[in-house]
XYZ file of N, CA and C in Angstrom:
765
model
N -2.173 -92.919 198.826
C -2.897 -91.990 199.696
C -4.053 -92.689 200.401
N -5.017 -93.399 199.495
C -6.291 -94.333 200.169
C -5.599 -95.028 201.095
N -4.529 -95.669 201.136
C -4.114 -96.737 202.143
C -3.331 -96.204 203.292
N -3.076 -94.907 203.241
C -1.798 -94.226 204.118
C -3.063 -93.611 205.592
N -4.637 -93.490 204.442
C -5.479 -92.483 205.036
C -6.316 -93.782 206.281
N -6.517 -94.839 205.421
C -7.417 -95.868 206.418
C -6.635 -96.374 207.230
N -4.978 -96.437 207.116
C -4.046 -96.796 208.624
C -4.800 -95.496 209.600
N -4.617 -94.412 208.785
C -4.262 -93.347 209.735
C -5.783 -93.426 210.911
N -6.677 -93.380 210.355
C -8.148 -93.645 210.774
C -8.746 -95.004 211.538
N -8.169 -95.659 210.925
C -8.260 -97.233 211.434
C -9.451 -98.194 210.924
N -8.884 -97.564 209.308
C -10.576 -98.268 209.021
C -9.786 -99.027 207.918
N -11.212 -99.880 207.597
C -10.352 -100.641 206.157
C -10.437 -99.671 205.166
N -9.524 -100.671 204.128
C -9.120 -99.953 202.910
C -10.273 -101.429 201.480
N -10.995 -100.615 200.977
C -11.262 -101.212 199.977
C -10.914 -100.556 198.753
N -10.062 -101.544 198.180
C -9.719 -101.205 196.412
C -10.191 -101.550 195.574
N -10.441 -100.731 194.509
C -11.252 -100.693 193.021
C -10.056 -100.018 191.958
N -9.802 -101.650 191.026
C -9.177 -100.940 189.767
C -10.075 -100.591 188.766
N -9.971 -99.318 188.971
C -11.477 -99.269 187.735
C -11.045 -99.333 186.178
N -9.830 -99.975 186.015
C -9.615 -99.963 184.493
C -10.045 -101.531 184.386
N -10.759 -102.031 185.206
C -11.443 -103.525 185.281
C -12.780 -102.932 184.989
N -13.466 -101.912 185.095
C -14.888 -101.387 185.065
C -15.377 -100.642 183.955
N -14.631 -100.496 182.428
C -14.808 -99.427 181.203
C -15.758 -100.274 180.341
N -16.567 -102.022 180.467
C -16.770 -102.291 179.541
C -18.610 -101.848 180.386
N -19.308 -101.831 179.112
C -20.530 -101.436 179.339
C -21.248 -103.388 180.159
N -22.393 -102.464 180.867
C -23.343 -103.518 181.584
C -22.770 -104.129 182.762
N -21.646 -105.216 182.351
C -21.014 -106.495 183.104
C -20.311 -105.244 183.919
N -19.827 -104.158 184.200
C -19.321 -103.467 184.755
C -19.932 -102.831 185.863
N -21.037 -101.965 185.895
C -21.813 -102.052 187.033
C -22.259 -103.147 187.585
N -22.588 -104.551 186.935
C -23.136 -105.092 188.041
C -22.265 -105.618 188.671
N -20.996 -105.889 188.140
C -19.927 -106.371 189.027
C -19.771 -105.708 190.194
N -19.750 -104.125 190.165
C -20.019 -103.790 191.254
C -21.128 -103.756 192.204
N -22.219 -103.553 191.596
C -23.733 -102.979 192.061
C -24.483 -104.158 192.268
N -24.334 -105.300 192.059
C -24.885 -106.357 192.115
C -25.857 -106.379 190.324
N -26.083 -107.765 190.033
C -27.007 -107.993 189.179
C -28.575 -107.850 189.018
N -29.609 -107.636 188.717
C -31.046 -107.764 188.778
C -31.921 -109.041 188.925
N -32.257 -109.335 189.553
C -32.877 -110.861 189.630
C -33.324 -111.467 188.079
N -33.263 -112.805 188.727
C -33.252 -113.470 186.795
C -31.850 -113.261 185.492
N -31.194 -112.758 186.244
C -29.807 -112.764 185.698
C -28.429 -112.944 185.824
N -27.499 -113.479 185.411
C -26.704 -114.384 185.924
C -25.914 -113.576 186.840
N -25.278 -114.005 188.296
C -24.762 -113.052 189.313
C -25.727 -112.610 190.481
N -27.024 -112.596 190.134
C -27.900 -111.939 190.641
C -28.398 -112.812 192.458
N -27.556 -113.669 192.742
C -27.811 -114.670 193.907
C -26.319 -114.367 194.908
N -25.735 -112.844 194.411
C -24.723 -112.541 195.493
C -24.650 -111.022 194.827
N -24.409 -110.764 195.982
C -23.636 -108.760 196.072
C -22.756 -108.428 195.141
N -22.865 -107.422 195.028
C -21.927 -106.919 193.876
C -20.704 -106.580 194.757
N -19.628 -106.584 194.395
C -18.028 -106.326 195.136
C -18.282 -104.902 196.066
N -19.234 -104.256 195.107
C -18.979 -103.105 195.964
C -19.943 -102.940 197.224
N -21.161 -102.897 196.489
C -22.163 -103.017 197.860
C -21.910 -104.203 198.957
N -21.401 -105.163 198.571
C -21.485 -106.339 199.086
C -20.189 -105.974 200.416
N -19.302 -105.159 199.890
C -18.166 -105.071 201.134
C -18.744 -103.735 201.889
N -19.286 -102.597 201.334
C -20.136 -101.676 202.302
C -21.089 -102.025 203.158
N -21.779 -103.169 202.901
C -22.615 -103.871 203.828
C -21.812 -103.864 204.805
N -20.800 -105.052 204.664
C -19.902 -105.553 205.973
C -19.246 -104.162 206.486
N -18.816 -103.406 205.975
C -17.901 -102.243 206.211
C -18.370 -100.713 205.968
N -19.515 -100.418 206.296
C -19.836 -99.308 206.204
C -18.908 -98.054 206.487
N -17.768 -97.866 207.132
C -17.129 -96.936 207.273
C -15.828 -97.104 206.461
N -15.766 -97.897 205.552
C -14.164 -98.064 204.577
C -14.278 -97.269 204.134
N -12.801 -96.821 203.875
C -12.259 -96.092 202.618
C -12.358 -97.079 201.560
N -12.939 -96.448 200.392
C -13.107 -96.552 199.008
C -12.236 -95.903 198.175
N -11.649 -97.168 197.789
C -10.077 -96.170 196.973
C -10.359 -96.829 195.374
N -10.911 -95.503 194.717
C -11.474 -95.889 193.021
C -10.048 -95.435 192.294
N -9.736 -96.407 191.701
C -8.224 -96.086 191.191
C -8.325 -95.904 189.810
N -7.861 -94.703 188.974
C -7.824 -94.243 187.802
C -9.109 -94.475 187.656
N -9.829 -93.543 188.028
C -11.856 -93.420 188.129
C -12.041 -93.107 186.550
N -11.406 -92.482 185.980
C -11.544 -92.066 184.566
C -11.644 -93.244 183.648
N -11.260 -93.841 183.539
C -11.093 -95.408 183.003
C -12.654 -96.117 183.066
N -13.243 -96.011 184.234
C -14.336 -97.054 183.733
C -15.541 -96.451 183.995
N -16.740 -97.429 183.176
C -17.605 -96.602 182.288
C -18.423 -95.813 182.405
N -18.871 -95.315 181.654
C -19.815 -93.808 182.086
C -21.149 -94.276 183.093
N -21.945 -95.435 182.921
C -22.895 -96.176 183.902
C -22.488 -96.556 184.855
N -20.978 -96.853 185.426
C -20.528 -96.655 186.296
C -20.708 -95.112 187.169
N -19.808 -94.294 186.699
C -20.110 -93.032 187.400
C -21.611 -92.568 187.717
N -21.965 -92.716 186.755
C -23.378 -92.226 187.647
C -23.959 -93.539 188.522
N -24.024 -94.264 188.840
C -24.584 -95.259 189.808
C -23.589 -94.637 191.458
N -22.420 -93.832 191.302
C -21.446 -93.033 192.126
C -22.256 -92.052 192.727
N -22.938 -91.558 191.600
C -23.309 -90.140 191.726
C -24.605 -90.481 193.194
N -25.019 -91.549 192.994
C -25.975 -91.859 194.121
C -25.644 -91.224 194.829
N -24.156 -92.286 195.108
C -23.895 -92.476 196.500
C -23.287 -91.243 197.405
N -22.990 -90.180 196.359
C -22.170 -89.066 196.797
C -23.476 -88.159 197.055
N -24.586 -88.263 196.336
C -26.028 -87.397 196.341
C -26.682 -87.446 197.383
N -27.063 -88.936 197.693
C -28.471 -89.315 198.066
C -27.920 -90.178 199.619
N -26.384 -90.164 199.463
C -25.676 -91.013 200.919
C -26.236 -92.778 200.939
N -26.561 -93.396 199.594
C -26.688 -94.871 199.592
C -26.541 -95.277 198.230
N -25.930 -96.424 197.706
C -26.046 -97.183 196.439
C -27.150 -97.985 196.368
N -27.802 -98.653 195.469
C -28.816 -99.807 195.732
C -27.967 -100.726 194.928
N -28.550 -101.789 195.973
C -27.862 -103.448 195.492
C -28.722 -103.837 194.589
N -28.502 -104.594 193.290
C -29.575 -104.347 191.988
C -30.094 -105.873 192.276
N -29.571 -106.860 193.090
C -29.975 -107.935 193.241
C -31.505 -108.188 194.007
N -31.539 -107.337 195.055
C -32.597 -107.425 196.332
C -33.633 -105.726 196.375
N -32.740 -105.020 195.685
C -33.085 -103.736 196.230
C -32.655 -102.382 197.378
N -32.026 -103.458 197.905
C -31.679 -102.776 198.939
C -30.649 -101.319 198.977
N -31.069 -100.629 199.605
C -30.353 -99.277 199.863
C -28.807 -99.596 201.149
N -27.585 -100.036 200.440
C -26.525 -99.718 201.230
C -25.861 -98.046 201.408
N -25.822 -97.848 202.894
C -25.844 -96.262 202.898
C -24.333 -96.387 202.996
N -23.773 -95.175 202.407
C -22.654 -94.816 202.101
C -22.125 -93.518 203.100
N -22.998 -93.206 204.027
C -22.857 -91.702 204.543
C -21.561 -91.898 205.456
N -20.719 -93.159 205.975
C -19.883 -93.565 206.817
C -18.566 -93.840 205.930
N -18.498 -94.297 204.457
C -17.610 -94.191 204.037
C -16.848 -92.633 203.470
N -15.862 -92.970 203.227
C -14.694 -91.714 202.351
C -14.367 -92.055 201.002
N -14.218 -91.837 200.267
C -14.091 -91.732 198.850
C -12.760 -91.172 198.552
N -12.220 -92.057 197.852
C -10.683 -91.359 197.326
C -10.901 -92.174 196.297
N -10.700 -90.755 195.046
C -10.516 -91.042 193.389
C -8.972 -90.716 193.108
N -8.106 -91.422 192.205
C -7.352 -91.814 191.269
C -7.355 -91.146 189.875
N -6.583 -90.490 188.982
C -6.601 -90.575 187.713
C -5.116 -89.925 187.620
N -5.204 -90.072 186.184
C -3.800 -89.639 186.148
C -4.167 -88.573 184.218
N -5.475 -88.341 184.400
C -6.128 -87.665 183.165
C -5.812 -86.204 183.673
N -4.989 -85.281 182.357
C -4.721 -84.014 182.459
C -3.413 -83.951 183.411
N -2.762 -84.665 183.263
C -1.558 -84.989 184.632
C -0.009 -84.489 183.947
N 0.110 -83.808 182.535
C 1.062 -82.735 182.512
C 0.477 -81.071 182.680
N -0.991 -81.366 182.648
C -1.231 -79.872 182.976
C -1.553 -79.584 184.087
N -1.863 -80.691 184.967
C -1.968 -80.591 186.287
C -0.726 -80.020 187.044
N 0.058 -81.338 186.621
C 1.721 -80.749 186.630
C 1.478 -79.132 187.570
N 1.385 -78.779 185.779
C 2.277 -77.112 185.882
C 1.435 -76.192 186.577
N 0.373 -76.613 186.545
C -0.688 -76.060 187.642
C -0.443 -76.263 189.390
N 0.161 -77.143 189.602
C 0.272 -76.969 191.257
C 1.656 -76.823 191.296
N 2.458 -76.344 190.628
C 3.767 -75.440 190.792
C 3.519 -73.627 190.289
N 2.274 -73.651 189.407
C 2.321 -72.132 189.208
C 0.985 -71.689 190.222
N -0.028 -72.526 191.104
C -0.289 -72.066 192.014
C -0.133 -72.575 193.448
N 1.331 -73.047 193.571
C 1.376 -73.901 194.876
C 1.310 -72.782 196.064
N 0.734 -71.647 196.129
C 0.479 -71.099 197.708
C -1.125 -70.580 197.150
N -1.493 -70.917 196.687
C -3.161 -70.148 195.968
C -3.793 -71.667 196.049
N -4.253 -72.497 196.895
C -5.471 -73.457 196.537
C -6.612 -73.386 196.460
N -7.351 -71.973 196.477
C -8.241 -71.903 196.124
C -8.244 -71.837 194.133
N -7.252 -70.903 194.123
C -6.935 -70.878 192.791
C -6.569 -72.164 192.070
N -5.876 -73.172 192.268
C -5.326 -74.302 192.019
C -6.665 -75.519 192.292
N -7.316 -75.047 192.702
C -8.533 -76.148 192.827
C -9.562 -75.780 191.419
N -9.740 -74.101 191.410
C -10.342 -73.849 190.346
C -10.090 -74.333 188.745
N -8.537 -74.398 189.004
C -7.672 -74.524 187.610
C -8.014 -76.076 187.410
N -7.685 -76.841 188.284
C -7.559 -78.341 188.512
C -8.952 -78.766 187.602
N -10.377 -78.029 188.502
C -11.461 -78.787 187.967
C -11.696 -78.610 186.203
N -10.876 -77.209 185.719
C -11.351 -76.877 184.858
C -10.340 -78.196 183.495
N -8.857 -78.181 184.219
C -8.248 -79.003 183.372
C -8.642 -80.331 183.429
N -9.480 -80.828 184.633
C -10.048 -82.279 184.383
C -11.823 -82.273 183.747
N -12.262 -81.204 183.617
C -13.097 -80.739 182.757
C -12.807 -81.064 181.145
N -12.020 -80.927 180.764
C -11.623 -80.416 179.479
C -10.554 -81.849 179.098
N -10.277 -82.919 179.905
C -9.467 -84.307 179.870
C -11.055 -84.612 179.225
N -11.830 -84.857 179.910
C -13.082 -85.971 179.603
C -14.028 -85.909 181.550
N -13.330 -85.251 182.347
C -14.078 -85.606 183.530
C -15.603 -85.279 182.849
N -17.045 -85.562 183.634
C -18.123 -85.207 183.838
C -17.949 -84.210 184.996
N -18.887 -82.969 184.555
C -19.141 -82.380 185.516
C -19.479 -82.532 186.775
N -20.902 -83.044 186.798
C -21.457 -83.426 187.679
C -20.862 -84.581 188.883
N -19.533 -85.466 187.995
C -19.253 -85.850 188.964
C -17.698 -85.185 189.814
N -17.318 -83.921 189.182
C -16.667 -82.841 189.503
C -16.708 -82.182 190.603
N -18.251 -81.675 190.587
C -19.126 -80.909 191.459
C -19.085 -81.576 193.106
N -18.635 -83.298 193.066
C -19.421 -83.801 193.483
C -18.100 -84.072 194.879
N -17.069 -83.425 194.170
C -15.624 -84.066 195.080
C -14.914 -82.509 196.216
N -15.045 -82.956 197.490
C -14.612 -82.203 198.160
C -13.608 -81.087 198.155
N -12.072 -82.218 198.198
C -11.011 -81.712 197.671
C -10.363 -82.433 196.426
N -9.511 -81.743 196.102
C -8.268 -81.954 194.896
C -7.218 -82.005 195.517
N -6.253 -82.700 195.368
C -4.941 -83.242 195.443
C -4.090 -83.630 194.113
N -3.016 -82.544 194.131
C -2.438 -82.623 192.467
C -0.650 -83.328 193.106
N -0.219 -84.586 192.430
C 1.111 -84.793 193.280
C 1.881 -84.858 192.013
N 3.117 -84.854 192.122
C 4.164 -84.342 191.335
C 4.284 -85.676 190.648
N 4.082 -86.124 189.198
C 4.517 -87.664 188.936
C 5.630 -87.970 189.393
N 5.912 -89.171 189.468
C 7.323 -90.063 189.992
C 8.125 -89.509 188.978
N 9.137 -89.504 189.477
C 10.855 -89.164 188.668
C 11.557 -89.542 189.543
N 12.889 -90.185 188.862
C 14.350 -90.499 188.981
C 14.210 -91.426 190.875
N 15.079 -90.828 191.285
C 14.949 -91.524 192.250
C 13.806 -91.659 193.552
N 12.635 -91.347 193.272
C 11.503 -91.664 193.796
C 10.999 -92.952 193.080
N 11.115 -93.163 191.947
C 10.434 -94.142 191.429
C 11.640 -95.122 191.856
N 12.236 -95.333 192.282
C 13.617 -96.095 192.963
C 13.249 -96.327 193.764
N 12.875 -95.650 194.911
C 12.406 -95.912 196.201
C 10.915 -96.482 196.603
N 9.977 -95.992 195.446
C 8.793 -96.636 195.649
C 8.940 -98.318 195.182
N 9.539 -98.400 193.949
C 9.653 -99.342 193.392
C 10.336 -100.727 194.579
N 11.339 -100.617 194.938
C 12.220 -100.993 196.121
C 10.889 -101.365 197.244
N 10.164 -100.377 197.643
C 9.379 -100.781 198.520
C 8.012 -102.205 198.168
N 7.865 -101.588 196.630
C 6.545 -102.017 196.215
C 6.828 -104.045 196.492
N 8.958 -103.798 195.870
C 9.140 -105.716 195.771
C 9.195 -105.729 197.072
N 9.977 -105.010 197.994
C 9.609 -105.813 199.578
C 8.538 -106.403 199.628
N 7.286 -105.432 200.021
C 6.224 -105.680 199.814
C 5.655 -106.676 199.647
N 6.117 -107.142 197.933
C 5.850 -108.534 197.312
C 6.122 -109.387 197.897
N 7.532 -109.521 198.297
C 8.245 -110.448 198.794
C 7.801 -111.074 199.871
N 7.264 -110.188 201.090
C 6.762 -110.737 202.071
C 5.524 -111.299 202.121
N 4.602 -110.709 200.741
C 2.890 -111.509 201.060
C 3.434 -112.743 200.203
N 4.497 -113.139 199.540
C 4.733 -114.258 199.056
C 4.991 -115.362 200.438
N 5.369 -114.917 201.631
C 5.969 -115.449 202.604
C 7.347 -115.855 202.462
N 8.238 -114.980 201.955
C 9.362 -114.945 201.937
C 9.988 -114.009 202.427
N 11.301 -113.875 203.413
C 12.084 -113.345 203.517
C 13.265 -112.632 202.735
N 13.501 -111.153 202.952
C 14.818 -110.972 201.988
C 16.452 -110.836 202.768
N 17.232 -111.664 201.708
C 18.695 -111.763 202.435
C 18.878 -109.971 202.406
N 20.008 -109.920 203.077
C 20.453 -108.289 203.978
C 20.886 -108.271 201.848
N 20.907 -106.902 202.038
C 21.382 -106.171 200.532
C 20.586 -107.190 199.223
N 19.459 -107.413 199.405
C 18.276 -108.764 198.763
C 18.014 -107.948 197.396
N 18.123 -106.456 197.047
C 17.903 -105.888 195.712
C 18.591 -105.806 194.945
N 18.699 -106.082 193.513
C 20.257 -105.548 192.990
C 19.510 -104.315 192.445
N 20.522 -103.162 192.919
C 20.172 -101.470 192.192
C 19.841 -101.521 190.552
N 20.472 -103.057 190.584
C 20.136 -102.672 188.630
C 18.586 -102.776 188.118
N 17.794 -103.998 188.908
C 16.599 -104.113 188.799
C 15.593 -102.761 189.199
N 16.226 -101.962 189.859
C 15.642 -100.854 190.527
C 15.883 -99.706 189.106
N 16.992 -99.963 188.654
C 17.562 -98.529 187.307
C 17.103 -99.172 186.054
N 16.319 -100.613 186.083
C 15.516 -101.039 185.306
C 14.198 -100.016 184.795
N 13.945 -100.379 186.392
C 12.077 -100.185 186.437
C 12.393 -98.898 186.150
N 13.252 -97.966 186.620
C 13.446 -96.102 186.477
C 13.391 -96.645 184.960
N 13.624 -96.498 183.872
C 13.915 -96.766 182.700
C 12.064 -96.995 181.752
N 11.921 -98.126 182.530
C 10.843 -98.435 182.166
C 9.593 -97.379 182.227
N 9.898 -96.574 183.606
C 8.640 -96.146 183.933
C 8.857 -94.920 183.282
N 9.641 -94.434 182.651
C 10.353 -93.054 182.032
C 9.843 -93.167 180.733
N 9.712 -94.090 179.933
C 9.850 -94.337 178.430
C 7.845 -94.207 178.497
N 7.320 -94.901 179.464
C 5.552 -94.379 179.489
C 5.140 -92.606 179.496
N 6.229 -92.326 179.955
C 5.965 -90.454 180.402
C 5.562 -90.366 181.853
N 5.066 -88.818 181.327
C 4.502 -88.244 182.599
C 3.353 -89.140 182.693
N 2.215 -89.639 182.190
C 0.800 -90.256 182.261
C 1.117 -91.430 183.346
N 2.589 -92.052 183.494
C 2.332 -93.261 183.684
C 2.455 -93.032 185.355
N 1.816 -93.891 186.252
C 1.755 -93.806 187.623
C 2.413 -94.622 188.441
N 1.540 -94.839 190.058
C 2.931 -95.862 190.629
C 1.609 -97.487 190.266
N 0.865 -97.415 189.662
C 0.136 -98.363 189.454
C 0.630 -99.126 188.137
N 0.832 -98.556 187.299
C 1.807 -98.848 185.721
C 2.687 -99.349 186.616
N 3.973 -99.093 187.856
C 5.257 -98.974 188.149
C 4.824 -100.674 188.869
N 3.960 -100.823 189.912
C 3.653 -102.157 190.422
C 3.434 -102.981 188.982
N 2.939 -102.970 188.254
C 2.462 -104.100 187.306
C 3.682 -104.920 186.281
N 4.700 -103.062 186.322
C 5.864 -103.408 185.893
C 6.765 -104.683 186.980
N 6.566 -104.546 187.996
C 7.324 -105.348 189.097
C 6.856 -106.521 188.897
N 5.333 -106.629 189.056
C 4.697 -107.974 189.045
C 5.184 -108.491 187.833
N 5.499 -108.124 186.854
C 5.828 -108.933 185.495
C 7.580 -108.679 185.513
N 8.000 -108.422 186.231
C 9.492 -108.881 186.438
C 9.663 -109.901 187.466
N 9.104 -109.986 188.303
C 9.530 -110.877 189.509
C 8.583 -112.117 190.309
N 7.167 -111.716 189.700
C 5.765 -112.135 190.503
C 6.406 -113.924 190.093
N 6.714 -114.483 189.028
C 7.336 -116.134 188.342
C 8.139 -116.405 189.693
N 9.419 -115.549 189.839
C 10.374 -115.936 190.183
C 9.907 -116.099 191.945
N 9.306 -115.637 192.258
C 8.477 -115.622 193.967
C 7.606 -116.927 193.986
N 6.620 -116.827 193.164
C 6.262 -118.083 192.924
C 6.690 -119.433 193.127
N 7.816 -119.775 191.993
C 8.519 -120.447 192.185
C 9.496 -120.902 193.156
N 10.209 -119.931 194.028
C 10.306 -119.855 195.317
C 9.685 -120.672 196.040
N 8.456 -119.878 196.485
C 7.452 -120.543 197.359
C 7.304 -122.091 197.228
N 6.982 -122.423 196.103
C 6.929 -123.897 195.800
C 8.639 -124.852 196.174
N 9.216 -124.086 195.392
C 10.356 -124.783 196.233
C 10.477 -124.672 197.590
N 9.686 -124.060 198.220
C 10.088 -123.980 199.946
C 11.437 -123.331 200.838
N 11.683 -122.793 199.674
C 12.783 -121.565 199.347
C 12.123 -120.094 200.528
N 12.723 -119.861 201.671
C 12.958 -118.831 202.737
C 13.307 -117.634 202.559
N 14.146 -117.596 202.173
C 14.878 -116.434 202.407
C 15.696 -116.183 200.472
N 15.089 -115.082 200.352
C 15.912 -115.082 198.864
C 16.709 -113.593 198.705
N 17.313 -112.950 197.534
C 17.770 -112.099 196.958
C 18.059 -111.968 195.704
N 17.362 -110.620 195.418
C 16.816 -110.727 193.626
C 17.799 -109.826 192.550
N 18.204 -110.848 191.909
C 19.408 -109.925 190.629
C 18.829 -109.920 189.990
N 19.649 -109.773 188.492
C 19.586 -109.127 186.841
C 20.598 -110.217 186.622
N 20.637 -111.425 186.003
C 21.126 -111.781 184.887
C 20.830 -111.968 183.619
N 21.952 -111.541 182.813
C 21.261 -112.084 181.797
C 20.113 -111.475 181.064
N 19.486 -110.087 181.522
C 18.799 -109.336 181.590
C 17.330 -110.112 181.940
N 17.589 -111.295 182.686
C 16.399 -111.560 183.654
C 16.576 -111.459 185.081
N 15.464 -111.283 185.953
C 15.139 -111.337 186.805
C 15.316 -112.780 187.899
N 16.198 -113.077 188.468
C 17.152 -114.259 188.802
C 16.683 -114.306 190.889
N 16.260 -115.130 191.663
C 16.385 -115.266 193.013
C 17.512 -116.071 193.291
N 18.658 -115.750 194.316
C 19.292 -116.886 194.679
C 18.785 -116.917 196.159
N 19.035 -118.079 196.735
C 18.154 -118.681 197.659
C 19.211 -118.924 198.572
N 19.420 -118.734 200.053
C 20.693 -119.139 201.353
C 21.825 -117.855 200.572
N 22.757 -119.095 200.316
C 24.041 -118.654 200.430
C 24.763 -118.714 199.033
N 23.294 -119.232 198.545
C 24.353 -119.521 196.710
C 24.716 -118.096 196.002
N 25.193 -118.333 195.573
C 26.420 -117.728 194.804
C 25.792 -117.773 192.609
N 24.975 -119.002 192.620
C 24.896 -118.766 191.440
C 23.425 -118.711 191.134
N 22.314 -118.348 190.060
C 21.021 -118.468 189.442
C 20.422 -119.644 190.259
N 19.732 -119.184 191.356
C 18.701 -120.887 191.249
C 17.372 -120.864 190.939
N 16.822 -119.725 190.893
C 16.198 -119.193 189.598
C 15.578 -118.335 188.836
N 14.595 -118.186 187.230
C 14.897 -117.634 186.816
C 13.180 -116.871 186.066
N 13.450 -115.714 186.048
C 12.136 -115.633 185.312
C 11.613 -116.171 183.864
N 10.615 -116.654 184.073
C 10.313 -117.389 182.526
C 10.345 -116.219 181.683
């Protein structure tokens, strides 16, 4: 959604995995910058440091629930007061130009049944929403603090096929590789369905990429270094296999 919204707008997209952000201290300042006299403290924190340059990005906080509670409130600023402070210099980066899109996947079988038993009531379905991410672990206050709600149906069966399919294109090309015509085998695709089924409902299309990256991210790699163009990706063997041109057999293979 963050990335579908900053095409649509024409702004950048900045991403935050915030399950990189749950440990106490080293976590805000990674974002927020450090305090002088402490190590980090002679550059921007990731976050202020790209709002500087980009005051109007989308901010896409992914699975916000995940990281740590001194995190969220250093948020709460920015949603309050329209600026973060950089902990290095002081400085007030204003936030009033960016958009905010949060992530979680907390309360996400009761969410579920909530935007099918009020899918023509969103006023009602917004009420329900805050109360079931109330009662996951959300903070209020930073509840209070969010415009709208957006509840989407988890991936099943052949959606997670099709995202998945897209996610290795995807791969494939920031590797700088090309894919041969029919380059997927469906089995690697009724893999990942498999995989992403056995996590549940909780698991997202972020679980579903990481699953990819650890099936195929070796075998691209390796590619590249060979100077390998154009590939197409099987299942042998119950690994993850590229053949490269026109071959016919493994040239290679995931470690």
């Amino acid at each position: 959604m963050g990335k579908t919204l900053a095409n649509a707008l024409g702004r950048k997209l900045l991403h935050f995995d915030m399950t990189q952000y749950g440990g106490a201290g080293f976590a805000a300042t990674s974002l927020f910058g450090a305090s002088k006299g402490y190590v980090g403290s002679s550059s921007y924190g990731k976050l202020t440091g790209s709002l500087r340059e980009t005051p109007d990005a989308v901010v896409l906080l992914d699975e916000f629930e995940k990281a740590h509670g001194d995190v969220h409130k250093n948020f709460l600023t920015a949603w309050n007061d329209g600026f973060i402070t950089e902990a290095s210099d002081g400085r007030q980066i204003s936030t009033t130009s960016a958009i905010f899109v949060l992530t979680t996947n907390a309360a996400v079988e009761a969410l579920a049944d909530l935007s099918r038993q009020y899918a023509r009531e969103p006023d009602e379905l917004r009420r329900a929403a805050v109360s079931a991410l109330r009662a996951a672990g959300f903070a209020p206050e930073v509840l209070n603090r969010i415009d709208r709600i957006f509840v989407f149906e988890p991936l099943a069966d052949l959606d997670i096929a099709r995202v998945a399919a897209l996610e290795i294109e995807q791969m494939i090309l920031s590797y700088g590789l090309s894919i041969r015509q029919g380059g997927i085998d469906p089995h690697i695709l009724i893999d990942l369905m498999g995989r992403q089924k056995k996590m549940g409902l909780g698991a997202s299309a972020r679980d579903l990429v990481r699953a990819i990256e650890g099936s195929v991210a070796d075998v691209l790699i390796e590619a590249r270094q060979r100077g390998i163009s154009s590939i197409a990706l099987q299942i042998q063997d119950g690994k993850v296999i590229a053949l490269a041109g026109e071959e016919t057999t493994a040239a290679l293979t995931q470690k």
